[in-house]
Structures are given as C-alpha cells and as structure tokens.
Short mmCIF file of C-alpha atoms in Angstrom, two decimals:
data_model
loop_
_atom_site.label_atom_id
_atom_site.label_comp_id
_atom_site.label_asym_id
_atom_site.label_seq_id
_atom_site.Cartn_x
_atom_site.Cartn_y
_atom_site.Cartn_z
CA UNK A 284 82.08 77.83 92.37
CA UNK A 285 82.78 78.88 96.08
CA UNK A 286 83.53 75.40 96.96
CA UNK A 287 84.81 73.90 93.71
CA UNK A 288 87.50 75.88 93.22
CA UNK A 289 89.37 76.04 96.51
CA UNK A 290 89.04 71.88 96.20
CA UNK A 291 90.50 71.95 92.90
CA UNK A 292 93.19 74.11 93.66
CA UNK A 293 94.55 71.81 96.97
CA UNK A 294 94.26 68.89 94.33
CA UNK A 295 96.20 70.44 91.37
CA UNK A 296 98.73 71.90 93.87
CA UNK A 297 98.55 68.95 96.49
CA UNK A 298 99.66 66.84 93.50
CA UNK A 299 102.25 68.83 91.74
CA UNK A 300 104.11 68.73 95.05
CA UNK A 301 104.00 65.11 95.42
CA UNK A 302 104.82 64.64 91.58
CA UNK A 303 108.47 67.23 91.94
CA UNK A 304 109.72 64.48 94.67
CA UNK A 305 109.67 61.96 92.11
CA UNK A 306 110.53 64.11 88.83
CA UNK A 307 112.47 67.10 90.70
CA UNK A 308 113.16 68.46 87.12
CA UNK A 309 111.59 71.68 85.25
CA UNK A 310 108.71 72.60 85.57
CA UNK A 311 108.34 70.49 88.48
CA UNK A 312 110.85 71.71 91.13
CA UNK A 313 110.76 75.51 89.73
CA UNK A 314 107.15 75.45 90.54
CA UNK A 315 107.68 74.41 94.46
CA UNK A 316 110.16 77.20 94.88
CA UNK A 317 107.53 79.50 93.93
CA UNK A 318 104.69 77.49 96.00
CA UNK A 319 107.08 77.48 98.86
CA UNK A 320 107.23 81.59 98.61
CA UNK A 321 103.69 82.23 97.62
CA UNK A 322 102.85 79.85 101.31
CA UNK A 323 105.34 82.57 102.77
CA UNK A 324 103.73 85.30 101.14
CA UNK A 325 100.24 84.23 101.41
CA UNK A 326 100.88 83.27 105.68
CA UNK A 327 102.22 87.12 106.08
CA UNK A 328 98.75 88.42 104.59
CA UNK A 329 97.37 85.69 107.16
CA UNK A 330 99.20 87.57 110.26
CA UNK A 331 98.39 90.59 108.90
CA UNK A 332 94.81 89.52 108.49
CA UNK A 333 95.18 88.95 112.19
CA UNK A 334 96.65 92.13 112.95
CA UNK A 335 94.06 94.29 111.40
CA UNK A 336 91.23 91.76 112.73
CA UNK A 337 93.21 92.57 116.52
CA UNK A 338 92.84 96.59 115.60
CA UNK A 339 89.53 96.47 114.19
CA UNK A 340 88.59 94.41 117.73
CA UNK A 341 90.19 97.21 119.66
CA UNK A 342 88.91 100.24 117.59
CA UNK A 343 85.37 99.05 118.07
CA UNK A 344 85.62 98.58 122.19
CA UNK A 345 86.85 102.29 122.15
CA UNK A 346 84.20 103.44 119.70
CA UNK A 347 81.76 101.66 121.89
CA UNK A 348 83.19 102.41 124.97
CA UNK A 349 82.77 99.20 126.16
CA UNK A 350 83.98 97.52 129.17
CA UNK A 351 88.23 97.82 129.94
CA UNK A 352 88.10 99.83 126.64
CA UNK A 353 90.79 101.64 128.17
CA UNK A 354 93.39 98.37 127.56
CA UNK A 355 92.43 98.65 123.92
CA UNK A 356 93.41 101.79 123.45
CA UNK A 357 97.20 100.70 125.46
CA UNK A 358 96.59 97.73 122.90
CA UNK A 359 96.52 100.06 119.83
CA UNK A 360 99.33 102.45 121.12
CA UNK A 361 101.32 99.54 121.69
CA UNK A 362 101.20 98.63 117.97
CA UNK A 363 101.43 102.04 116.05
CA UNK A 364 104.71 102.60 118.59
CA UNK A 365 106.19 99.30 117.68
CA UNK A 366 105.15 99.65 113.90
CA UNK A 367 106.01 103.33 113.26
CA UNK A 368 109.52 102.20 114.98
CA UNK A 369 109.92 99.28 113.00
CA UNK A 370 109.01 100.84 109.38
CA UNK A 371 109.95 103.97 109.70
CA UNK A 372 112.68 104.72 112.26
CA UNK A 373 115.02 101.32 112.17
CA UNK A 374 116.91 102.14 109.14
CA UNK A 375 114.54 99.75 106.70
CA UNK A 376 115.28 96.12 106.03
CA UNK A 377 118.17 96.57 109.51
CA UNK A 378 115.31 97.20 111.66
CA UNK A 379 116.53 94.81 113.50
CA UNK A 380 120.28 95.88 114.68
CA UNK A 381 121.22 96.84 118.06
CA UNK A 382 121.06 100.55 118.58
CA UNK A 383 117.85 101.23 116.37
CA UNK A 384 114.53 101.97 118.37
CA UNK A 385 112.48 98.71 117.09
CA UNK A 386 115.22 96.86 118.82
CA UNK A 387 115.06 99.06 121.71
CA UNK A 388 111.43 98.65 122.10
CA UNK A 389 112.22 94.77 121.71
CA UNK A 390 114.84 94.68 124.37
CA UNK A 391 113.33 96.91 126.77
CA UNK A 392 109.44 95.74 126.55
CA UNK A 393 108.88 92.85 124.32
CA UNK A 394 111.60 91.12 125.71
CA UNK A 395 110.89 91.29 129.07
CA UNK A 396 107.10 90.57 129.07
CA UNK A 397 107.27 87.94 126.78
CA UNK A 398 109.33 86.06 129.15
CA UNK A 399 107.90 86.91 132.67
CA UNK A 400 104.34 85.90 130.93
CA UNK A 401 106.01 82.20 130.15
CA UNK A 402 108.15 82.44 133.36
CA UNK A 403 105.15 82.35 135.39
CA UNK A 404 103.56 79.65 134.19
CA UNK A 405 106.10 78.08 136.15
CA UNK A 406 104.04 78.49 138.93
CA UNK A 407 100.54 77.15 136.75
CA UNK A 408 102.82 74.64 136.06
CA UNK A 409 103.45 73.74 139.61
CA UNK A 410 100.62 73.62 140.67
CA UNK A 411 98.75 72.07 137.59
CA UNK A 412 101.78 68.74 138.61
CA UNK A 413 100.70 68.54 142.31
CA UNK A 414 97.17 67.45 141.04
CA UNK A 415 97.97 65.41 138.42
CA UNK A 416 101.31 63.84 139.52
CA UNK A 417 99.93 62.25 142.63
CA UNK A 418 100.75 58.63 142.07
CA UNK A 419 97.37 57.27 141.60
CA UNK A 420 97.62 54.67 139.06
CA UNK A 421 100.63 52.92 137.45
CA UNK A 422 100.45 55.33 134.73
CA UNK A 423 100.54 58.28 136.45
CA UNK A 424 103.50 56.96 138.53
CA UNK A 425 105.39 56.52 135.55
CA UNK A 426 104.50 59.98 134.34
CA UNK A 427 106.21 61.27 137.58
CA UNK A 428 108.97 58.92 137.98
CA UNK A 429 109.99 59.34 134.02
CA UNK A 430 109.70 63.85 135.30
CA UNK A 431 111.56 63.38 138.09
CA UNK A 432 114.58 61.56 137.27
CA UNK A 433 114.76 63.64 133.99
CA UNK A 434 114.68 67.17 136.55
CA UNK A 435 117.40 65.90 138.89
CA UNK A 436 119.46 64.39 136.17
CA UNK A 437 119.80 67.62 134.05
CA UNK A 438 120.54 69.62 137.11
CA UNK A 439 123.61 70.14 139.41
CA UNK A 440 121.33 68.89 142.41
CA UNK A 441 120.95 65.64 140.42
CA UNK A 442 124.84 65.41 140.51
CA UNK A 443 125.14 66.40 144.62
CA UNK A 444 122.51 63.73 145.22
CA UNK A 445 124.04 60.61 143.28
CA UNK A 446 127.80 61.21 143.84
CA UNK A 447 128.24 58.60 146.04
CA UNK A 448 126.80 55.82 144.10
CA UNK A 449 128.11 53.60 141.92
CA UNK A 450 128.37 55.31 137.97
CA UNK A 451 125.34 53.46 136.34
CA UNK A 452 123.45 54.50 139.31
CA UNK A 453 123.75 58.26 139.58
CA UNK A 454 121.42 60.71 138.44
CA UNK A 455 122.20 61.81 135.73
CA UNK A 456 122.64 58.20 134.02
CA UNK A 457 119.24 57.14 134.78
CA UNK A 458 118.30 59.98 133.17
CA UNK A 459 120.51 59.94 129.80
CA UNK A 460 119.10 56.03 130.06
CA UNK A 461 115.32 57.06 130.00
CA UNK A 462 116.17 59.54 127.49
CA UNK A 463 117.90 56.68 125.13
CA UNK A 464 115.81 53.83 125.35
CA UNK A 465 112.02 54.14 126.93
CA UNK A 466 111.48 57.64 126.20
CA UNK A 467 113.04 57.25 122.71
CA UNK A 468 110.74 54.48 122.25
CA UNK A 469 108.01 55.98 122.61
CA UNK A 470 108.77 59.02 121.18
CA UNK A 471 109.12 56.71 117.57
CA UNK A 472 105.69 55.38 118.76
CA UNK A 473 103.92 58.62 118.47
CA UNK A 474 106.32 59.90 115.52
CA UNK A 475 104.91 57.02 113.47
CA UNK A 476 101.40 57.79 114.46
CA UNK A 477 102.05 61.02 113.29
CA UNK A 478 103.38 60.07 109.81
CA UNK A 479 100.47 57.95 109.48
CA UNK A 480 97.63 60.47 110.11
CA UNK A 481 99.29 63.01 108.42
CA UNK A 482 99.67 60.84 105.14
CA UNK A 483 96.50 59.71 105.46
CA UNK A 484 94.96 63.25 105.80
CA UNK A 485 96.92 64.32 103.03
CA UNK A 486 95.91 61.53 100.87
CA UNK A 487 92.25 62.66 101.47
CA UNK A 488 92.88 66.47 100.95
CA UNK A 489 94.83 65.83 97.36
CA UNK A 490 91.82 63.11 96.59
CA UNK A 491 89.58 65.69 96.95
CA UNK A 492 87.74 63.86 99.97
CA UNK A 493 88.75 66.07 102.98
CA UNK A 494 86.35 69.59 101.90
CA UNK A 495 86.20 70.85 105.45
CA UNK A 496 88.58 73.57 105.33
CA UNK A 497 86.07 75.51 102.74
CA UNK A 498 83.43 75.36 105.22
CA UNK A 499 80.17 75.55 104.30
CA UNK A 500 78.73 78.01 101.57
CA UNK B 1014 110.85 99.82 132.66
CA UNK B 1015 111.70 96.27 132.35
CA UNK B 1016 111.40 95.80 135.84
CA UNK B 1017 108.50 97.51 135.88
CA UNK B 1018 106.70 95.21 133.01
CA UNK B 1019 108.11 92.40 134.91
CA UNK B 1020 106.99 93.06 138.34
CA UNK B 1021 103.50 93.92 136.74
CA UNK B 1022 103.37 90.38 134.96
CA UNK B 1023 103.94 88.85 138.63
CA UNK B 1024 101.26 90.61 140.03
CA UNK B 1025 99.20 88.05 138.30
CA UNK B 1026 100.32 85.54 140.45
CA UNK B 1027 98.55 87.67 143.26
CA UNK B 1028 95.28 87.93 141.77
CA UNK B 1029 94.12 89.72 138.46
CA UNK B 1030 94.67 93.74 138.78
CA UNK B 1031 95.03 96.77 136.72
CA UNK B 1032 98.78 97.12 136.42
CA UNK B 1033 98.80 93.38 135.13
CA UNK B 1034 95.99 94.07 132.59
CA UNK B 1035 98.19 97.11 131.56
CA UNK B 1036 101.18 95.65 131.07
CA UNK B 1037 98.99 92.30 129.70
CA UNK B 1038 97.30 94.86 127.09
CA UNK B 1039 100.70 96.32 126.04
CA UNK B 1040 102.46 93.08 125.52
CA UNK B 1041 99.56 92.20 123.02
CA UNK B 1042 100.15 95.72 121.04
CA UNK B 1043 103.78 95.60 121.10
CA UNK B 1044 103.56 91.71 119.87
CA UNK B 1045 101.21 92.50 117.14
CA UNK B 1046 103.42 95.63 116.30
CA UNK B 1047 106.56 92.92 116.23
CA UNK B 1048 104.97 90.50 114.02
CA UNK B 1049 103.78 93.15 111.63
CA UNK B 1050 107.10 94.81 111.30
CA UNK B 1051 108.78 91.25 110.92
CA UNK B 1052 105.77 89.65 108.45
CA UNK B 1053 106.68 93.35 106.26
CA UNK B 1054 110.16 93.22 105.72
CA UNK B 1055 111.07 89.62 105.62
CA UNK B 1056 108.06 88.42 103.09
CA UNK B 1057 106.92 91.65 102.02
CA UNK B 1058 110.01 93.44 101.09
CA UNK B 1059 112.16 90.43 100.50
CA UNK B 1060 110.08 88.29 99.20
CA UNK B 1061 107.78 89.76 96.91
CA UNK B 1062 108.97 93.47 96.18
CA UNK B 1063 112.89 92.65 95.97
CA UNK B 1064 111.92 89.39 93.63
CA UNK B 1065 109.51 92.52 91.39
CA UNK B 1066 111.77 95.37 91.47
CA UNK B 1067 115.13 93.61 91.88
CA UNK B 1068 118.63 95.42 92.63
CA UNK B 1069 119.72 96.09 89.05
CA UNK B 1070 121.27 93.58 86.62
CA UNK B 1071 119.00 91.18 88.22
CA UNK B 1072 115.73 89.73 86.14
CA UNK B 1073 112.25 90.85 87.29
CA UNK B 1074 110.01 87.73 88.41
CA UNK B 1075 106.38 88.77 88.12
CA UNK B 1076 105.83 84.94 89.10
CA UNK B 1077 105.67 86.12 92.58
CA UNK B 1078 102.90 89.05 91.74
CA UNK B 1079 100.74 85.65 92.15
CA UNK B 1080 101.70 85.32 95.80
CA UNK B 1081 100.97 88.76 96.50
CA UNK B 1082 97.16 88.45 94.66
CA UNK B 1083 97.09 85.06 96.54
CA UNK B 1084 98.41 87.04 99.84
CA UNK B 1085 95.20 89.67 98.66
CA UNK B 1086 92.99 87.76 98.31
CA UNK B 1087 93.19 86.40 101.84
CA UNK B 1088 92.83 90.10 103.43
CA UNK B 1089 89.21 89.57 101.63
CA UNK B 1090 87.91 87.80 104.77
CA UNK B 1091 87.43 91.78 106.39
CA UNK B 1092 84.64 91.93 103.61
CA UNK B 1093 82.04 89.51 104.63
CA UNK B 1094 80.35 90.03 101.06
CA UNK B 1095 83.04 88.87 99.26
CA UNK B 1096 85.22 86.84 101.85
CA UNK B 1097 84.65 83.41 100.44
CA UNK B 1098 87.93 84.84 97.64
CA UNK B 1099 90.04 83.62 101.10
CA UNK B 1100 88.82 80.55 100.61
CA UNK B 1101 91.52 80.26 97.38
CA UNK B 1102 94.71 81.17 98.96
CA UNK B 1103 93.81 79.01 101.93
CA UNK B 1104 93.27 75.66 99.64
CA UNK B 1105 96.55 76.53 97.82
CA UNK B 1106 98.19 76.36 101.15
CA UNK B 1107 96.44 73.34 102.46
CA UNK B 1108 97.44 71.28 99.08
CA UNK B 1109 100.61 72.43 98.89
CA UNK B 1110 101.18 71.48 102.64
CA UNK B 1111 99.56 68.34 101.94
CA UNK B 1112 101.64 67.47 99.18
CA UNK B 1113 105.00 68.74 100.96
CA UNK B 1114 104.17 66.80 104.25
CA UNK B 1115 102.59 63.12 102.68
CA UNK B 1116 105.82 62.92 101.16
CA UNK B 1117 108.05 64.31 103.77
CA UNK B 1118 106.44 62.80 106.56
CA UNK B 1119 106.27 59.28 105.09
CA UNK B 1120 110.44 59.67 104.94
CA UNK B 1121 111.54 61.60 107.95
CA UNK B 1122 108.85 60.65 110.56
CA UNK B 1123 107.59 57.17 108.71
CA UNK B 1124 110.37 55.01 107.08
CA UNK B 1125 113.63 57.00 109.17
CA UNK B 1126 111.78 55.53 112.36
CA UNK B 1127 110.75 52.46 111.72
CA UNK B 1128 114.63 51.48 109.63
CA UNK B 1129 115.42 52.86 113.35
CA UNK B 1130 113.99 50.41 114.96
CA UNK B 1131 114.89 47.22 113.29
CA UNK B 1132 117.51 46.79 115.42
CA UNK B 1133 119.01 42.89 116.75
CA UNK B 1134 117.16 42.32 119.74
CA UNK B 1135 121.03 39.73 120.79
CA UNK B 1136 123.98 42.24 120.89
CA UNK B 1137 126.66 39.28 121.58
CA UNK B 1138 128.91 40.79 124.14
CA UNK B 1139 126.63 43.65 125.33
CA UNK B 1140 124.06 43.21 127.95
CA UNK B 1141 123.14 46.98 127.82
CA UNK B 1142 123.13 46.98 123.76
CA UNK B 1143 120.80 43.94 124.18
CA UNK B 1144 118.41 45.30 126.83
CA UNK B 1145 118.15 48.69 125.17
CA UNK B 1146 117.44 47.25 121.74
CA UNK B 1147 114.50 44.86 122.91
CA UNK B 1148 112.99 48.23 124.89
CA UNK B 1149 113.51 50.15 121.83
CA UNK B 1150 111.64 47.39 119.63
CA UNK B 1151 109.45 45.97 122.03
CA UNK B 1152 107.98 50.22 123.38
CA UNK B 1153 107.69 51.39 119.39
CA UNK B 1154 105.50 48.31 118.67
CA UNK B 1155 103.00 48.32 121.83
CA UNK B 1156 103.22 52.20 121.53
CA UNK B 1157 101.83 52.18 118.16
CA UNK B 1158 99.49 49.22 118.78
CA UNK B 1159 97.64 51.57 121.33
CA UNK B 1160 97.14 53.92 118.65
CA UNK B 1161 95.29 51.51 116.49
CA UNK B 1162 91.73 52.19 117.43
CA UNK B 1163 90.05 49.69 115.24
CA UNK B 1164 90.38 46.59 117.26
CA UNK B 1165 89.04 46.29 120.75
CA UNK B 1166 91.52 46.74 122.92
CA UNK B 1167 90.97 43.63 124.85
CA UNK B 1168 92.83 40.59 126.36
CA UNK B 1169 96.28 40.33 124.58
CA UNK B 1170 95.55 42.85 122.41
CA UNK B 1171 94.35 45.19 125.65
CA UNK B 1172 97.73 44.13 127.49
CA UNK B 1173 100.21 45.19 124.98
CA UNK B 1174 98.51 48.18 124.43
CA UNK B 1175 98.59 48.92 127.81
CA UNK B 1176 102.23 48.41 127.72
CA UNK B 1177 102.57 51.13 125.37
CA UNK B 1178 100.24 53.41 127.81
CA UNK B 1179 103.40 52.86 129.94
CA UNK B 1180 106.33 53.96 127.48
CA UNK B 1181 104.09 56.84 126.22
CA UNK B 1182 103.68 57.87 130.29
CA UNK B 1183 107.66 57.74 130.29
CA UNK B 1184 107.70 59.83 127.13
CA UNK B 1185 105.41 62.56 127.93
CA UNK B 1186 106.73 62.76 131.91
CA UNK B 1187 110.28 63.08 130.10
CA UNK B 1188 108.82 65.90 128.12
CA UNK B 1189 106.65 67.67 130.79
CA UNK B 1190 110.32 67.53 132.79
CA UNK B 1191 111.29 69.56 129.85
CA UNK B 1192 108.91 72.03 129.84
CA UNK B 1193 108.95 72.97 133.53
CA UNK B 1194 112.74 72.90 133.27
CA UNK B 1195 112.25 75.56 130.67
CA UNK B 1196 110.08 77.81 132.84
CA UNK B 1197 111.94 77.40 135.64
CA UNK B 1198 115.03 78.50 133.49
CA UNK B 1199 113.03 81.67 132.14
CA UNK B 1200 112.04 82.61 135.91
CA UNK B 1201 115.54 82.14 136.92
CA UNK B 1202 116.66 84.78 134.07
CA UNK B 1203 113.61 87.04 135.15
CA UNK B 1204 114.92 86.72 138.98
CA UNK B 1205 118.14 87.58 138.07
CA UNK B 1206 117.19 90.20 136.22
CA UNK B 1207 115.52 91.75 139.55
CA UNK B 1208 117.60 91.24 142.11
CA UNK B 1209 121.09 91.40 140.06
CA UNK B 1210 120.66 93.81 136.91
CA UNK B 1211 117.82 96.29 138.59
CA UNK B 1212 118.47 96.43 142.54
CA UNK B 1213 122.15 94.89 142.50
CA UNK B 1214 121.34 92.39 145.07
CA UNK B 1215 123.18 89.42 143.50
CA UNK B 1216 126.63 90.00 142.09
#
C-alpha cells in the first residue's frame, strides 16, 4: 500500500499526459490544466515544507543552544520580518509594488545580498579557471580557447584589440563563429542526449519500472 | 544598509568572520521569508483560494480542493509516523512530469534538433555555408556518439568520439565564458553600487 499506490498514481497520471498530446479533447486536455495547477499547488506545499523544515532546524539550535545558535535566531528574525511584511503589511496580492515594505525589504536587503553572494563567486570562479584552464591536454586547450575568444568577443576590449584586422578576423567574429557552428554543435549533441535519457526515464517511470522515488518502506 | 550587507558578503573573500555569517544568516531568513510570501499569494491565493471562492459571477471549482489535499498531504513528511502520505503527491508530480516531458522532450529537444541538423553538407556558392554545415553535422554526430556508452570506445569508434570530446570542450568553455561574464557583470553592478551610489566616487 505505501509503495503501490504512489507507483500507480505516476502510471495513471504519467499516461493521461502522454494520451491529451494525441487526443487534446475533453476529458483529456481539461484534466492537464488541472494537473498542471495541482504540480503548482502541490511544489508551493514543497517550499513551504522547506520553509518550516529551515525553522524547525533553527528553533531547535536555539532551544539547544547549540553552536552559532545565535545566526539562527538572525535566521528566524529574518523570516517573520520578511513574512509579516509580505502578508500582512504589502497591501495583499500587490505585495509586490514599489513603495510597500516587502518590496522595501527586497530592494534594500534581499537584493543586495543575493547579488554580492553570486558576485563573488567571481573570484571562486577565478581562481577555480587558473587550475583547470592550464592548457594541459588538447581538451583542456579547447576549453580555454572556446572561453577566451567568447570573453573578448562580447566585450568592448574584444573590439579595441581586433580593430585593425581584417573583418572575419576580429574578435568579436570569431566569437559569433564559435557561437554558430562548433558550440552550436555541440550544444545539439548534448540536447539530444538529453531528450534521450529523459524519454527513456520517463518511459520507465509511466511503465512502472523506475520505483526509486518511493524509497524504501 | 545595502552597503553594509554588501561589504559584509566581501568579507568572505578575506576569510570566514562574524559580520559575514551575520549577514550570510540573514540572507537565508529573508530568502525563506521571500519564497514564502511569493509560494502564498501566487499558488495559494491565486491558485487555489481565488479558483474556490471566486470573485462573484464566476463558477466555484472544487477540482482544485484536490491540489490543496495533494499540497497537504506533502506537509505530512514533518510527521515521521505518517510521512509515507508524501509519498502520493510526490508520484503525481513525477508522472505527470514524466508524461509532460517524454512527449515534450522527444519534440523540442529530440526531433527540432536533429530536422536541425540535416542540413546539405555542398552550399554551391558559399564556402562559409558549406564549412559551417559539415561542422554542424559532422560535431552533433561524434558529440552524441561519445555519449553512447555501450560500445567500447576504441579505434574508429574511440576517434570520433574523441572528436566529439573536442566540440563538447568548445561548448562548455563557450558556456563557462558565460557564466564568469555573468559574475563579473553582477560584481561590476555591486562596485558601482559602492563607489558611485554609496560614497559618490564614480559619477
């Protein structure tokens, strides 16, 4: 029963999905409207499974005192200030217009740490390239050739550097080159690969053969 | 106080220290504070309560009530007695993305790539038209040899998938290019914001 079910509900649903793209008439297409919202529905109750599984985290370092307990408690703040101004102050479903205080929260903290934590992995990234793009096979060379002339090529530098050369030779037409042909080329490479694992893993979930995601009893 | 969050997210790059695990530690609070807020009114309130209690004139759809048990059921993970109930919800999503994706997948990233591809490898006139073309072809089908793992990858075989190792190299340098283009562009905005929004340095 624990494991039955959850199979035999990916099959019935797996297959009434595929079915509406060849019969996209009632009951067929009404039902993947509603599928399509219930997966919208049911991956909000996911994040706010996370949430609560983030507060209970949190609530139990405090309880327990346990080590940098004091970051959970900046953790929780952080959350009933940005909740309590998001469902309650913000004006309801206009939370998010300029002038209410979700969005001034968001503009004035959210905003700026969310983007100094990914600007700085500029510098991870940096660093992360000088070991691996040291030309030590042809592979890698590629790998840093293919980086490079993509980097100068989208940037004014690219344009200073080449502007004496002949037109198929500057920068920035190497680059739109690698972009349109070998990069393209492989880019269909992988995007097939990916087609063909993902039909063939969604063959074996609708068969009824993939049963990992119940896990075990 | 943005330069203040910023500056304390630099720090990092320092060594790890309490005014970065502060502002690390508010970022998470704030983000979870975000999502919930966002997760409430546009599924919550617009899609299940405004589809159950509609504006009036409009029909009420308790189809959607099955979402929200669905959506329950999945919260019934926080009771370890009874958490296998998640287990339903989950397999409705994993068919129905199943379903959604063998068909979708097969069109958009399948048969759209491969009609692609059959292109004429002469382009009577066109040097460039001809040279792309045959890269085109000739990189999609030692690309995708390389990802058939069945066969040795040996003599012939070995060397054409190791021409593919090559046009995959070009692809993912072109996208690692990309990426650090991206956080360089972010670190550009959060310079700017220093030096010419907060201290007025660059005009």
């Amino acid at each position: 029963m624990r494991r039955e079910i959850p199979i035999l509900i990916a099959i019935v649903v797996g297959f009434v999905y595929v079915i509406q793209f060849f019969v996209p008439h009632a009951p067929f297409d009404k039902f993947q409207n509603w599928g399509n919202d219930w997966i919208q529905i049911i991956a909000g109750f996911a994040i706010i499974l996370g949430v609560l599984n983030l507060l209970k985290v949190s609530l139990e370092k405090v309880y327990k005192k346990s080590k940098g307990w004091g970051y959970a408690v900046i953790i929780i703040i952080g959350f009933l200030i940005m909740t309590g101004a998001g469902l309650f102050f913000s004006g309801g479903k206009n939370y998010q217009n300029p002038g209410t205080p979700f969005y001034y929260i968001f503009f004035n903290i959210y905003f700026p740490l969310n983007a100094t934590m990914f600007a700085i992995l500029a510098f991870f990234v940096a660093s992360a390239s000088y070991r691996a793009f040291r030309a030590r096979n042809k592979e890698a060379t590629l790998l840093l050739l293919a980086a490079i002339f993509l980097m100068l090529g989208r940037t004014p530098l690219g344009d200073y550097l080449s502007a004496g050369l002949p037109t198929g030779w500057q920068l920035k037409n190497i680059s739109d080159w690698i972009m349109d042909f070998p990069q393209t080329a492989g880019q269909r490479a992988i995007m097939i690969g990916i087609a063909l694992g993902i039909i063939s893993t969604s063959l074996r979930v609708i068969t009824g053969l993939e049963r990992t995601f119940v896990g075990g009893e | 106080m943005g330069a203040f969050l910023t500056l304390g997210i630099i720090s990092f790059l320092y060594k790890d220290n309490p005014w970065y695990k502060f502002c690390e530690a508010l970022f998470v609070g704030i983000s979870a504070g975000y999502w919930f807020c966002t997760v409430f009114w546009s599924q919550f309130v617009a899609k299940l309560w405004d589809n159950i209690y509609p504006t009036a004139g409009q029909p009420r759809q308790y189809v959607y009530l099955v979402g929200g048990i669905l959506g329950l059921m999945m919260l019934l993970r926080l009771v370890p007695k009874i958490g296998w109930f998640s287990r339903w919800p989950l397999a409705f999503v994993v068919g129905g993305t199943a379903g959604a994706y063998l068909i979708g997948y097969a069109l958009s990233n399948g048969m759209k790539q491969v009609k692609s591809t059959i292109l004429p490898l002469w382009v009577s006139g066109n040097l460039n038209a001809t040279v792309g073309n045959i890269i085109l072809v000739v990189g999609t089908f030692c690309g995708l040899i390389y990802f058939f793992f069945s066969k040795e990858q040996k003599g012939t075989y070995g060397k054409v998938a190791k021409l593919g190792i090559f046009f995959l190299m070009i692809t993912f340098g072109a996208s690692f290019g990309y990426t650090v283009m991206a956080r360089m562009s972010l670190l550009i905005g959060r310079m700017d914001f220093l030096f010419g929004t907060w201290l007025g340095l660059i005009k």
